[in-house]
Amino acid sequence: QVQLVESGGGLVQPGGSLRLSCAASGSVFSSNAMGWYRQAPGKQRELVARMTSGGITNYAESVKGRFTISRDNAKTTGYLQMNSLKPEDTAVYYCNAEGLQLLRTYRVREVWGQGTLVTVSS
């Protein structure tokens, strides 16, 4: 059994900051890629940030310079630090893990969290 649980969402004013957490059942992110995705009302789910097991990162153009993806030393928890938040960042944010080691260890190809809502509004 493998599970991801997001937390840290909430209501914040434009220009504010939030840090989202993704707690995994085990060191899921040690040998698997980690991603943060979001889905705004009426829109498709989109990639926000991604980190390979080796620590290589990439970001959506819309969040570059404002968001930072990271993981803890034990590789059991992922994070998304969000600064200078804008109303257009409002969405449900999801954590994801995928990779060969995930398949071999947990017998699944990918894992998704339940999502956490971020609302940026005055």
Backbone as numpy.savetxt, mean C-alpha at the origin, in Angstrom:
# Nx Ny Nz CAx CAy CAz Cx Cy Cz
-2.34 -20.21 5.56 -3.18 -19.03 5.56 -2.29 -17.78 5.56
-2.59 -16.85 4.68 -1.88 -15.58 4.62 -2.90 -14.46 4.54
-2.60 -13.36 5.22 -3.55 -12.26 5.30 -2.83 -10.93 5.38
-3.38 -9.91 4.74 -2.89 -8.55 4.83 -3.99 -7.68 5.41
-3.63 -6.81 6.34 -4.60 -5.93 6.99 -4.08 -4.50 6.93
-4.81 -3.63 6.23 -4.44 -2.21 6.15 -5.04 -1.44 7.31
-4.37 -0.36 7.70 -4.87 0.54 8.71 -4.25 1.91 8.51
-4.78 2.91 9.18 -4.21 4.24 9.14 -4.98 5.25 8.32
-6.02 4.82 7.64 -6.81 5.75 6.86 -7.67 6.63 7.75
-8.30 7.63 7.14 -9.14 8.54 7.88 -9.40 9.81 7.12
-9.93 10.79 7.81 -10.24 12.10 7.23 -9.11 13.06 7.54
-8.62 13.74 6.51 -7.52 14.69 6.67 -7.76 15.89 5.76
-7.31 17.06 6.19 -7.45 18.26 5.37 -6.40 18.31 4.27
-6.69 19.00 3.18 -5.67 19.16 2.13 -4.37 19.70 2.70
-3.26 19.13 2.25 -1.95 19.52 2.76 -1.49 18.70 3.94
-2.37 17.90 4.50 -2.03 17.08 5.65 -1.32 15.80 5.27
-1.03 14.97 6.29 -0.28 13.74 6.09 -0.96 12.57 6.79
-0.75 11.38 6.25 -1.19 10.13 6.85 -0.15 9.07 6.55
-0.03 8.08 7.43 0.79 6.92 7.15 -0.07 5.67 7.23
-0.16 4.96 6.12 -0.90 3.72 6.06 0.02 2.55 6.41
-0.52 1.54 7.07 0.22 0.35 7.43 -0.43 -0.88 6.81
0.38 -1.86 6.49 -0.09 -3.13 5.93 0.57 -4.25 6.71
-0.17 -4.83 7.65 0.36 -5.89 8.49 0.13 -7.25 7.85
1.20 -8.03 7.71 1.13 -9.34 7.08 1.31 -10.46 8.10
0.75 -11.60 7.79 0.91 -12.79 8.62 2.20 -13.50 8.24
3.31 -13.03 8.77 4.62 -13.56 8.45 5.43 -12.55 7.64
6.66 -12.93 7.32 7.56 -12.05 6.57 7.28 -12.12 5.07
6.07 -11.73 4.71 5.60 -11.82 3.33 6.44 -10.98 2.38
6.91 -9.83 2.85 7.60 -8.89 1.97 9.11 -9.11 1.89
9.62 -10.20 2.46 11.05 -10.48 2.39 11.47 -10.98 1.01
10.62 -11.76 0.37 10.94 -12.33 -0.93 9.84 -12.12 -1.96
8.95 -11.18 -1.69 7.83 -10.90 -2.58 7.69 -9.39 -2.76
7.11 -9.01 -3.86 6.86 -7.60 -4.13 5.70 -7.09 -3.29
5.77 -5.82 -2.92 4.71 -5.15 -2.18 4.19 -3.99 -3.00
2.89 -3.83 -3.01 2.30 -2.72 -3.75 1.18 -2.06 -2.98
1.00 -0.77 -3.24 -0.14 -0.02 -2.75 -0.95 0.43 -3.96
-2.23 0.17 -3.92 -3.16 0.56 -4.97 -4.28 1.38 -4.35
-4.98 2.12 -5.19 -6.13 2.86 -4.69 -7.25 2.86 -5.72
-8.46 3.00 -5.22 -9.63 3.07 -6.08 -10.52 4.20 -5.59
-10.64 5.23 -6.42 -11.50 6.36 -6.12 -12.92 6.05 -6.57
-13.91 6.74 -6.01 -15.30 6.50 -6.41 -15.50 6.64 -7.91
-16.08 5.62 -8.53 -16.37 5.65 -9.95 -15.18 5.45 -10.86
-14.01 5.09 -10.31 -12.81 4.93 -11.12 -12.21 3.54 -10.96
-11.30 3.18 -11.88 -10.61 1.91 -11.83 -9.54 1.92 -10.74
-9.21 0.74 -10.22 -8.12 0.63 -9.28 -6.81 0.92 -10.00
-5.94 1.70 -9.36 -4.68 2.09 -9.97 -3.51 1.86 -9.02
-2.35 1.61 -9.60 -1.12 1.45 -8.83 -0.67 2.80 -8.29
-0.36 2.85 -7.01 0.15 4.05 -6.36 1.66 3.95 -6.18
2.12 2.84 -5.62 3.54 2.63 -5.37 3.82 1.14 -5.29
5.05 0.75 -5.64 5.43 -0.64 -5.62 6.89 -0.77 -5.19
7.19 -1.82 -4.44 8.55 -2.12 -4.01 8.84 -3.59 -4.25
9.95 -3.90 -4.93 10.36 -5.27 -5.12 10.97 -5.80 -3.83
11.18 -7.13 -3.77 11.81 -7.72 -2.59 13.22 -7.18 -2.37
13.85 -6.70 -3.44 15.18 -6.11 -3.34 15.19 -4.65 -2.98
14.01 -4.05 -2.81 13.93 -2.66 -2.37 13.82 -1.63 -3.48
13.68 -2.06 -4.72 13.51 -1.13 -5.83 12.08 -0.63 -5.85
11.91 0.69 -5.95 10.58 1.29 -5.88 10.20 2.01 -7.16
8.91 2.13 -7.37 8.38 2.99 -8.41 7.05 3.55 -7.95
6.70 4.72 -8.48 5.52 5.45 -8.05 4.71 5.93 -9.23
3.42 6.07 -9.01 2.59 6.75 -9.99 3.04 8.20 -10.11
2.99 8.74 -11.30 3.44 10.11 -11.52 2.70 11.10 -10.63
1.44 10.83 -10.35 0.63 11.75 -9.57 1.04 11.86 -8.10
1.82 10.89 -7.60 2.20 10.90 -6.19 3.71 11.05 -5.98
4.49 11.12 -7.04 5.93 11.27 -6.91 6.28 12.53 -6.12
7.19 12.37 -5.18 7.60 13.49 -4.35 6.72 13.72 -3.14
5.58 13.05 -3.08 4.65 13.22 -1.96 4.48 11.94 -1.15
4.50 10.79 -1.80 4.29 9.50 -1.13 5.59 8.72 -1.07
5.76 7.90 -0.02 6.93 7.05 0.13 6.51 5.66 0.59
6.92 4.63 -0.15 6.64 3.25 0.23 7.83 2.70 1.00
7.57 1.88 2.02 8.64 1.30 2.82 8.15 0.03 3.50
9.08 -0.66 4.17 8.74 -1.85 4.94 9.61 -1.89 6.19
9.17 -2.63 7.21 9.95 -2.70 8.43 11.09 -3.70 8.27
11.96 -3.76 9.29 13.15 -4.61 9.21 12.81 -6.10 9.16
11.72 -6.49 9.79 11.30 -7.89 9.80 10.56 -8.29 8.53
10.26 -7.33 7.68 9.54 -7.55 6.42 8.14 -8.09 6.64
7.56 -7.76 7.79 6.22 -8.20 8.11 5.17 -7.11 7.94
5.62 -5.87 7.83 4.71 -4.74 7.71 5.18 -3.77 6.64
4.28 -3.38 5.78 4.56 -2.38 4.78 3.91 -1.06 5.15
4.43 0.04 4.59 3.92 1.36 4.91 3.80 2.20 3.65
2.90 3.16 3.71 2.80 4.19 2.70 2.66 5.52 3.41
3.73 6.31 3.40 3.70 7.65 3.97 3.16 8.61 2.92
2.11 9.33 3.27 1.46 10.24 2.33 1.53 11.65 2.88
2.21 12.53 2.17 2.34 13.93 2.55 1.70 14.82 1.50
1.45 16.06 1.89 0.87 17.05 0.98 -0.36 16.51 0.27
-1.25 15.93 1.04 -2.42 15.27 0.46 -3.35 16.25 -0.24
-3.93 15.79 -1.33 -4.84 16.57 -2.15 -6.21 15.91 -2.17
-7.27 16.67 -2.45 -8.60 16.06 -2.54 -8.66 14.90 -3.53
-7.89 14.97 -4.62 -7.89 13.91 -5.61 -7.22 12.62 -5.12
-6.59 12.66 -3.94 -6.03 11.45 -3.34 -7.10 10.63 -2.62
-8.29 11.17 -2.48 -9.38 10.47 -1.81 -9.68 9.15 -2.51
-9.61 8.05 -1.77 -9.83 6.72 -2.35 -9.74 5.68 -1.25
-10.14 4.46 -1.59 -9.84 3.32 -0.75 -8.48 2.79 -1.16
-7.57 2.65 -0.21 -6.22 2.20 -0.48 -6.06 0.74 -0.08
-5.44 -0.05 -0.98 -5.26 -1.47 -0.78 -3.79 -1.85 -0.81
-3.40 -2.77 0.06 -2.07 -3.34 0.06 -2.09 -4.67 -0.68
-0.99 -4.97 -1.38 -0.90 -6.18 -2.19 0.48 -6.81 -2.07
0.53 -8.12 -2.13 1.79 -8.86 -2.21 1.68 -9.90 -3.31
2.76 -10.08 -4.07 2.77 -11.09 -5.12 4.19 -11.58 -5.36
4.30 -12.80 -5.87 5.61 -13.33 -6.18 5.69 -14.84 -6.05
6.79 -15.39 -6.58 6.98 -16.83 -6.58 7.09 -17.39 -5.16
7.79 -16.69 -4.27 7.94 -17.18 -2.91 6.61 -17.17 -2.16
5.75 -16.24 -2.49 4.42 -16.22 -1.91 3.65 -17.47 -2.32
3.77 -17.83 -3.59 3.12 -19.03 -4.10 3.67 -20.28 -3.43
4.98 -20.37 -3.32 5.60 -21.56 -2.75 5.33 -21.72 -1.26
5.30 -20.61 -0.54 5.14 -20.66 0.91 3.68 -20.75 1.34
2.83 -19.95 0.71 1.43 -19.86 1.14 0.44 -20.45 0.15
0.92 -20.94 -0.97 0.09 -21.60 -1.98 -0.93 -20.65 -2.60
-0.61 -19.38 -2.68 -1.42 -18.38 -3.37 -0.52 -17.52 -4.24
-1.05 -16.98 -5.32 -0.27 -16.19 -6.26 -0.18 -14.72 -5.86
-1.20 -14.23 -5.20 -1.23 -12.85 -4.74 -2.18 -12.73 -3.57
-1.98 -11.69 -2.77 -2.80 -11.44 -1.60 -3.19 -9.96 -1.58
-4.43 -9.69 -1.25 -4.94 -8.33 -1.14 -5.52 -8.10 0.24
-5.32 -6.90 0.76 -5.95 -6.51 2.00 -7.38 -6.06 1.75
-8.08 -5.72 2.83 -9.48 -5.33 2.72 -9.68 -3.87 2.34
-8.63 -3.09 2.43 -8.68 -1.68 2.09 -8.91 -0.77 3.28
-8.40 0.46 3.18 -8.62 1.47 4.19 -8.95 2.79 3.48
-9.96 3.48 3.96 -10.46 4.68 3.29 -9.68 5.92 3.71
-9.23 6.67 2.72 -8.58 7.96 2.92 -9.46 9.03 2.29
-9.87 10.00 3.09 -10.68 11.10 2.61 -9.96 12.41 2.86
-9.69 13.15 1.80 -9.00 14.44 1.89 -10.01 15.53 1.55
-10.39 16.29 2.55 -11.44 17.29 2.37 -11.35 18.36 3.43
-11.78 19.58 3.06 -11.87 20.67 4.01 -13.18 20.63 4.78
